[in-house]
Amino acid sequence: MARRATRALAGLLELPLIDMPGNHLGASAEPAEFARALGLLLEP
């Protein structure tokens, strides 16, 4: 259910849906991979 809502919101905002490492627990389950992916998203 949460993924469908997120996908719908991204569609309404015309933004891509981005899967992060570790899914819901990314920051604690896979911190290095999550940080790397987040850093790429935050680059100008």
Tab-separated table of C-alpha atoms in Angstrom:
chain	number	residue	atom	x	y	z
A	1	MET	CA	0.000	0.000	0.000
A	2	ALA	CA	2.717	2.487	0.878
A	3	ARG	CA	4.517	1.903	-2.417
A	4	ARG	CA	1.341	2.528	-4.401
A	5	ALA	CA	0.776	5.821	-2.580
A	6	THR	CA	4.378	6.847	-3.115
A	7	ARG	CA	4.196	5.944	-6.807
A	8	ALA	CA	0.964	7.929	-7.190
A	9	LEU	CA	2.455	10.997	-5.481
A	10	ALA	CA	5.590	10.826	-7.614
A	11	GLY	CA	3.393	10.635	-10.699
A	12	LEU	CA	1.347	13.653	-9.651
A	13	LEU	CA	4.526	15.625	-8.972
A	14	GLU	CA	6.072	14.362	-12.226
A	15	LEU	CA	9.090	13.058	-10.326
A	16	PRO	CA	10.823	9.698	-10.676
A	17	LEU	CA	10.317	7.005	-8.070
A	18	ILE	CA	13.734	6.133	-6.684
A	19	ASP	CA	14.420	2.890	-4.826
A	20	MET	CA	16.945	3.313	-2.040
A	21	PRO	CA	19.183	0.535	-0.703
A	22	GLY	CA	17.692	-1.222	2.299
A	23	ASN	CA	14.092	-0.228	1.543
A	24	HIS	CA	12.304	1.011	4.679
A	25	LEU	CA	15.307	0.433	6.928
A	26	GLY	CA	17.951	1.682	4.510
A	27	ALA	CA	19.736	4.112	6.787
A	28	SER	CA	20.198	1.491	9.501
A	29	ALA	CA	20.208	-1.766	7.481
A	30	GLU	CA	22.689	-0.687	4.801
A	31	PRO	CA	24.112	2.661	5.981
A	32	ALA	CA	27.074	2.928	3.596
A	33	GLU	CA	25.047	2.050	0.495
A	34	PHE	CA	22.185	4.293	1.614
A	35	ALA	CA	24.530	7.236	2.225
A	36	ARG	CA	26.166	6.759	-1.170
A	37	ALA	CA	22.790	6.689	-2.958
A	38	LEU	CA	21.533	9.703	-1.000
A	39	GLY	CA	24.695	11.644	-1.802
A	40	LEU	CA	24.129	11.066	-5.515
A	41	LEU	CA	20.566	12.367	-5.211
A	42	LEU	CA	21.676	15.505	-3.402
A	43	GLU	CA	24.398	16.477	-5.866
A	44	PRO	CA	23.537	19.607	-7.852
